[in-house]
PDB file of C-alpha atoms and ligand atoms in Angstrom:
ATOM      1  CA  UNK A 188     -43.894  14.686   9.421  1.00 87.00           C
ATOM      2  CA  UNK A 189     -40.706  16.583  10.115  1.00 92.00           C
ATOM      3  CA  UNK A 190     -38.652  13.425  10.566  1.00 92.00           C
ATOM      4  CA  UNK A 191     -39.776  11.795   7.321  1.00 92.00           C
ATOM      5  CA  UNK A 192     -39.502  14.930   5.188  1.00 91.00           C
ATOM      6  CA  UNK A 193     -36.489  16.673   6.658  1.00 92.00           C
ATOM      7  CA  UNK A 194     -34.284  14.308   8.642  1.00 96.00           C
ATOM      8  CA  UNK A 195     -34.658  10.886   7.002  1.00 97.00           C
ATOM      9  CA  UNK A 196     -33.583  12.049   3.510  1.00 96.00           C
ATOM     10  CA  UNK A 197     -30.394  13.499   4.995  1.00 97.00           C
ATOM     11  CA  UNK A 198     -29.624  10.320   6.908  1.00 98.00           C
ATOM     12  CA  UNK A 199     -30.158   8.351   3.693  1.00 98.00           C
ATOM     13  CA  UNK A 200     -27.823  10.647   1.721  1.00 98.00           C
ATOM     14  CA  UNK A 201     -25.128  10.254   4.405  1.00 98.00           C
ATOM     15  CA  UNK A 202     -25.451   6.439   4.407  1.00 98.00           C
ATOM     16  CA  UNK A 203     -25.592   6.165   0.612  1.00 98.00           C
ATOM     17  CA  UNK A 204     -22.489   8.357   0.296  1.00 98.00           C
ATOM     18  CA  UNK A 205     -20.567   6.321   2.859  1.00 98.00           C
ATOM     19  CA  UNK A 206     -21.618   3.158   0.999  1.00 98.00           C
ATOM     20  CA  UNK A 207     -20.536   4.670  -2.314  1.00 98.00           C
ATOM     21  CA  UNK A 208     -17.156   5.393  -0.730  1.00 97.00           C
ATOM     22  CA  UNK A 209     -16.678   1.703   0.047  1.00 97.00           C
ATOM     23  CA  UNK A 210     -17.056   1.082  -3.692  1.00 98.00           C
ATOM     24  CA  UNK A 211     -14.660   3.968  -4.495  1.00 97.00           C
ATOM     25  CA  UNK A 212     -12.168   2.569  -1.960  1.00 97.00           C
ATOM     26  CA  UNK A 213     -12.473  -0.963  -3.414  1.00 98.00           C
ATOM     27  CA  UNK A 214     -12.063   0.192  -7.016  1.00 98.00           C
ATOM     28  CA  UNK A 215      -9.182   2.581  -6.344  1.00 97.00           C
ATOM     29  CA  UNK A 216      -7.415   0.011  -4.132  1.00 97.00           C
ATOM     30  CA  UNK A 217      -7.712  -2.735  -6.753  1.00 97.00           C
ATOM     31  CA  UNK A 218      -7.121  -0.761  -9.940  1.00 97.00           C
ATOM     32  CA  UNK A 219      -5.088   2.295  -8.889  1.00 97.00           C
ATOM     33  CA  UNK A 220      -3.157   1.440  -5.724  1.00 97.00           C
ATOM     34  CA  UNK A 221      -2.280  -2.058  -6.987  1.00 97.00           C
ATOM     35  CA  UNK A 222      -1.857  -0.594 -10.492  1.00 97.00           C
ATOM     36  CA  UNK A 223      -0.151   2.630 -11.531  1.00 97.00           C
ATOM     37  CA  UNK A 224      -0.361   3.969  -7.938  1.00 97.00           C
ATOM     38  CA  UNK A 225       1.686   1.082  -6.512  1.00 97.00           C
ATOM     39  CA  UNK A 226       4.701   3.350  -5.827  1.00 97.00           C
ATOM     40  CA  UNK A 227       2.619   5.072  -3.131  1.00 97.00           C
ATOM     41  CA  UNK A 228       0.876   1.939  -1.832  1.00 97.00           C
ATOM     42  CA  UNK A 229       3.920  -0.300  -1.739  1.00 97.00           C
ATOM     43  CA  UNK A 230       5.213   0.734   1.699  1.00 96.00           C
ATOM     44  CA  UNK A 231       1.841  -0.240   3.205  1.00 97.00           C
ATOM     45  CA  UNK A 232       2.609  -3.800   2.101  1.00 96.00           C
ATOM     46  CA  UNK A 233       6.187  -3.972   3.345  1.00 94.00           C
ATOM     47  CA  UNK A 234       7.439  -4.179   6.933  1.00 90.00           C
ATOM     48  CA  UNK A 235       9.055  -0.993   8.281  1.00 92.00           C
ATOM     49  CA  UNK A 236       9.468   1.043  11.490  1.00 90.00           C
ATOM     50  CA  UNK A 237       8.397   4.443  10.154  1.00 92.00           C
ATOM     51  CA  UNK A 238       5.484   6.329  11.691  1.00 93.00           C
ATOM     52  CA  UNK A 239       4.154   7.462   8.341  1.00 95.00           C
ATOM     53  CA  UNK A 240       3.778   5.764   4.984  1.00 96.00           C
ATOM     54  CA  UNK A 241       3.648   7.199   1.477  1.00 96.00           C
ATOM     55  CA  UNK A 242       0.379   5.269   1.342  1.00 96.00           C
ATOM     56  CA  UNK A 243      -1.111   7.793   3.802  1.00 96.00           C
ATOM     57  CA  UNK A 244      -1.143  10.294   0.934  1.00 95.00           C
ATOM     58  CA  UNK A 245      -4.145   8.460  -0.562  1.00 95.00           C
ATOM     59  CA  UNK A 246      -6.180   9.645   2.428  1.00 94.00           C
ATOM     60  CA  UNK A 247      -5.710  13.207   1.184  1.00 95.00           C
ATOM     61  CA  UNK A 248      -7.847  12.407  -1.872  1.00 95.00           C
ATOM     62  CA  UNK A 249     -10.734  11.311   0.338  1.00 95.00           C
ATOM     63  CA  UNK A 250     -10.356  14.424   2.500  1.00 96.00           C
ATOM     64  CA  UNK A 251     -10.232  16.633  -0.620  1.00 97.00           C
ATOM     65  CA  UNK A 252     -13.412  15.031  -1.950  1.00 97.00           C
ATOM     66  CA  UNK A 253     -15.174  15.676   1.353  1.00 97.00           C
ATOM     67  CA  UNK A 254     -13.946  19.296   1.500  1.00 97.00           C
ATOM     68  CA  UNK A 255     -15.037  19.931  -2.111  1.00 98.00           C
ATOM     69  CA  UNK A 256     -18.516  18.568  -1.333  1.00 98.00           C
ATOM     70  CA  UNK A 257     -18.755  20.704   1.830  1.00 97.00           C
ATOM     71  CA  UNK A 258     -17.939  23.754  -0.317  1.00 97.00           C
ATOM     72  CA  UNK A 259     -20.439  22.722  -3.011  1.00 97.00           C
ATOM     73  CA  UNK A 260     -23.207  22.476  -0.418  1.00 97.00           C
ATOM     74  CA  UNK A 261     -22.386  25.718   1.389  1.00 96.00           C
ATOM     75  CA  UNK A 262     -24.200  28.985   0.446  1.00 95.00           C
ATOM     76  CA  UNK A 263     -21.468  30.939   2.255  1.00 95.00           C
ATOM     77  CA  UNK A 264     -19.042  29.648  -0.407  1.00 94.00           C
ATOM     78  CA  UNK A 265     -21.181  29.404  -3.525  1.00 94.00           C
ATOM     79  CA  UNK A 266     -24.184  31.656  -2.796  1.00 94.00           C
ATOM     80  CA  UNK A 267     -27.280  30.680  -4.797  1.00 94.00           C
ATOM     81  CA  UNK A 268     -25.245  28.152  -6.758  1.00 95.00           C
ATOM     82  CA  UNK A 269     -24.786  26.015  -3.626  1.00 96.00           C
ATOM     83  CA  UNK A 270     -26.394  22.564  -3.830  1.00 97.00           C
ATOM     84  CA  UNK A 271     -27.519  21.662  -0.283  1.00 94.00           C
ATOM     85  CA  UNK A 272     -27.510  17.829  -0.626  1.00 96.00           C
ATOM     86  CA  UNK A 273     -23.752  18.024  -1.242  1.00 98.00           C
ATOM     87  CA  UNK A 274     -23.306  18.975   2.416  1.00 97.00           C
ATOM     88  CA  UNK A 275     -24.775  15.616   3.516  1.00 98.00           C
ATOM     89  CA  UNK A 276     -22.752  13.756   0.883  1.00 98.00           C
ATOM     90  CA  UNK A 277     -19.669  15.427   2.375  1.00 98.00           C
ATOM     91  CA  UNK A 278     -20.695  14.161   5.820  1.00 98.00           C
ATOM     92  CA  UNK A 279     -21.001  10.615   4.393  1.00 98.00           C
ATOM     93  CA  UNK A 280     -17.566  10.776   2.758  1.00 98.00           C
ATOM     94  CA  UNK A 281     -16.067  12.108   5.999  1.00 98.00           C
ATOM     95  CA  UNK A 282     -17.845   9.418   8.030  1.00 98.00           C
ATOM     96  CA  UNK A 283     -16.386   6.718   5.774  1.00 98.00           C
ATOM     97  CA  UNK A 284     -12.918   8.255   6.139  1.00 97.00           C
ATOM     98  CA  UNK A 285     -13.226   8.282   9.927  1.00 97.00           C
ATOM     99  CA  UNK A 286     -14.489   4.682  10.042  1.00 95.00           C
ATOM    100  CA  UNK A 287     -11.744   3.553   7.648  1.00 96.00           C
ATOM    101  CA  UNK A 288      -9.020   5.314   9.618  1.00 96.00           C
ATOM    102  CA  UNK A 289     -10.322   4.039  12.955  1.00 95.00           C
ATOM    103  CA  UNK A 290     -10.687   0.418  11.836  1.00 94.00           C
ATOM    104  CA  UNK A 291      -7.935   0.052   9.216  1.00 96.00           C
ATOM    105  CA  UNK A 292      -5.220   2.097  10.860  1.00 96.00           C
ATOM    106  CA  UNK A 293      -6.430   1.684  14.446  1.00 96.00           C
ATOM    107  CA  UNK A 294      -7.722  -1.854  14.914  1.00 95.00           C
ATOM    108  CA  UNK A 295      -6.120  -3.752  12.010  1.00 96.00           C
ATOM    109  CA  UNK A 296      -2.679  -2.126  11.873  1.00 96.00           C
ATOM    110  CA  UNK A 297      -2.550  -0.954  15.523  1.00 95.00           C
ATOM    111  CA  UNK A 298      -1.101   2.447  14.709  1.00 95.00           C
ATOM    112  CA  UNK A 299      -2.924   4.301  17.507  1.00 95.00           C
ATOM    113  CA  UNK A 300      -3.993   1.674  20.027  1.00 93.00           C
ATOM    114  CA  UNK A 301      -3.998  -2.048  20.593  1.00 95.00           C
ATOM    115  CA  UNK A 302      -7.310  -3.857  20.573  1.00 94.00           C
ATOM    116  CA  UNK A 303      -7.763  -7.351  19.207  1.00 94.00           C
ATOM    117  CA  UNK A 304     -11.389  -8.292  18.508  1.00 95.00           C
ATOM    118  CA  UNK A 305     -12.192 -11.803  19.729  1.00 95.00           C
ATOM    119  CA  UNK A 306     -15.095 -12.646  17.522  1.00 95.00           C
ATOM    120  CA  UNK A 307     -17.905 -11.675  15.234  1.00 95.00           C
ATOM    121  CA  UNK A 308     -17.853  -9.080  12.520  1.00 95.00           C
ATOM    122  CA  UNK A 309     -14.825  -7.158  13.858  1.00 95.00           C
ATOM    123  CA  UNK A 310     -12.640 -10.271  13.985  1.00 96.00           C
ATOM    124  CA  UNK A 311     -13.680 -11.311  10.503  1.00 97.00           C
ATOM    125  CA  UNK A 312     -12.916  -7.827   9.181  1.00 96.00           C
ATOM    126  CA  UNK A 313      -9.431  -7.880  10.725  1.00 96.00           C
ATOM    127  CA  UNK A 314      -8.743 -11.379   9.346  1.00 97.00           C
ATOM    128  CA  UNK A 315      -9.961 -10.431   5.872  1.00 97.00           C
ATOM    129  CA  UNK A 316      -7.714  -7.383   5.764  1.00 97.00           C
ATOM    130  CA  UNK A 317      -4.744  -9.298   7.165  1.00 96.00           C
ATOM    131  CA  UNK A 318      -5.224 -11.688   4.258  1.00 97.00           C
ATOM    132  CA  UNK A 319      -5.037  -8.691   1.932  1.00 98.00           C
ATOM    133  CA  UNK A 320      -1.523  -8.316   3.318  1.00 97.00           C
ATOM    134  CA  UNK A 321      -0.662 -11.988   2.691  1.00 97.00           C
ATOM    135  CA  UNK A 322       0.615 -11.379  -0.838  1.00 96.00           C
ATOM    136  CA  UNK A 323       4.016  -9.993  -1.840  1.00 96.00           C
ATOM    137  CA  UNK A 324       4.034  -7.261  -4.477  1.00 95.00           C
ATOM    138  CA  UNK A 325       1.094  -5.767  -6.314  1.00 95.00           C
ATOM    139  CA  UNK A 326      -0.037  -8.853  -8.242  1.00 96.00           C
ATOM    140  CA  UNK A 327      -3.046 -10.925  -7.191  1.00 97.00           C
ATOM    141  CA  UNK A 328      -4.416 -10.536  -3.691  1.00 97.00           C
ATOM    142  CA  UNK A 329      -7.820 -10.594  -1.996  1.00 98.00           C
ATOM    143  CA  UNK A 330      -9.956  -8.188   0.103  1.00 97.00           C
ATOM    144  CA  UNK A 331      -9.548  -4.929  -1.787  1.00 97.00           C
ATOM    145  CA  UNK A 332     -12.771  -3.692  -0.218  1.00 96.00           C
ATOM    146  CA  UNK A 333     -12.993  -3.138   3.484  1.00 95.00           C
ATOM    147  CA  UNK A 334     -16.270  -3.063   5.415  1.00 95.00           C
ATOM    148  CA  UNK A 335     -17.878  -6.172   3.867  1.00 96.00           C
ATOM    149  CA  UNK A 336     -15.301  -8.868   4.691  1.00 96.00           C
ATOM    150  CA  UNK A 337     -15.676 -12.266   3.002  1.00 97.00           C
ATOM    151  CA  UNK A 338     -15.294 -15.518   4.889  1.00 96.00           C
ATOM    152  CA  UNK A 339     -11.559 -15.880   5.751  1.00 96.00           C
ATOM    153  CA  UNK A 340     -11.578 -19.582   4.819  1.00 97.00           C
ATOM    154  CA  UNK A 341     -12.780 -18.681   1.317  1.00 98.00           C
ATOM    155  CA  UNK A 342     -10.157 -15.935   1.079  1.00 98.00           C
ATOM    156  CA  UNK A 343      -7.411 -18.395   2.059  1.00 97.00           C
ATOM    157  CA  UNK A 344      -8.621 -20.833  -0.601  1.00 97.00           C
ATOM    158  CA  UNK A 345      -8.594 -18.040  -3.173  1.00 98.00           C
ATOM    159  CA  UNK A 346      -5.032 -17.080  -2.162  1.00 97.00           C
ATOM    160  CA  UNK A 347      -3.862 -20.692  -2.486  1.00 97.00           C
ATOM    161  CA  UNK A 348      -5.397 -20.817  -5.954  1.00 97.00           C
ATOM    162  CA  UNK A 349      -3.596 -17.602  -6.935  1.00 97.00           C
ATOM    163  CA  UNK A 350      -0.300 -18.993  -5.609  1.00 97.00           C
ATOM    164  CA  UNK A 351      -0.686 -22.298  -7.439  1.00 96.00           C
ATOM    165  CA  UNK A 352      -1.543 -20.599 -10.726  1.00 96.00           C
ATOM    166  CA  UNK A 353       1.398 -18.194 -10.343  1.00 95.00           C
ATOM    167  CA  UNK A 354      -0.900 -15.163 -10.137  1.00 95.00           C
ATOM    168  CA  UNK A 355       0.390 -14.137  -6.709  1.00 95.00           C
ATOM    169  CA  UNK A 356       3.321 -14.704  -4.381  1.00 95.00           C
ATOM    170  CA  UNK A 357       2.440 -15.309  -0.711  1.00 95.00           C
ATOM    171  CA  UNK A 358       4.366 -14.412   2.416  1.00 91.00           C
ATOM    172  CA  UNK A 359       5.718 -17.519   4.107  1.00 79.00           C
ATOM    173  CA  UNK A 360       3.772 -16.791   7.324  1.00 62.00           C
ATOM    174  CA  UNK A 361       0.440 -16.445   5.498  1.00 52.00           C
TER     175      UNK A 361
HETATM  176 ZN1  LIG B 960      -3.188  -3.181  -0.942  1.00 77.36          ZN
HETATM  177 ZN1  LIG B 961      -3.736  -2.428   5.412  1.00 77.36          ZN
END
């Protein structure tokens, strides 16, 4: 069974790696970007007219991880020391980066095109991420992950709770 033995394992590595990247993105967003990395993330949370943000620099880390994995899996780079599964992990990391850039920068923040989803998963994802942008400053906040959006009503309730307890400040239009 060529498919079961050769192709399926690679597909599973790609999907598992992309999934792992959602966790990496969640953890680094919550604990690094809203922590000691805030100086780079801050301009993503403030209105401006610039084409680029310092926040875009974080994307370089994802790209570097993908490139390192491509090298690790490539016999032309490492010879016999190459570890072939790393190639498919690199594809998964790259896939996550492409999806994130397309949805986060494209659909949610409209940096490349304008498309407003009217319903379903895409609308919920946009709403959940917009609610991530409802807080002022690095404290508090919701939706640090990206591709598994929670119910917007629950997120709004959570934000109200954070405001009332003084954990977060909300934008007036939120
Ligand atoms: Zn943020
Ligand atoms: Zn954003």
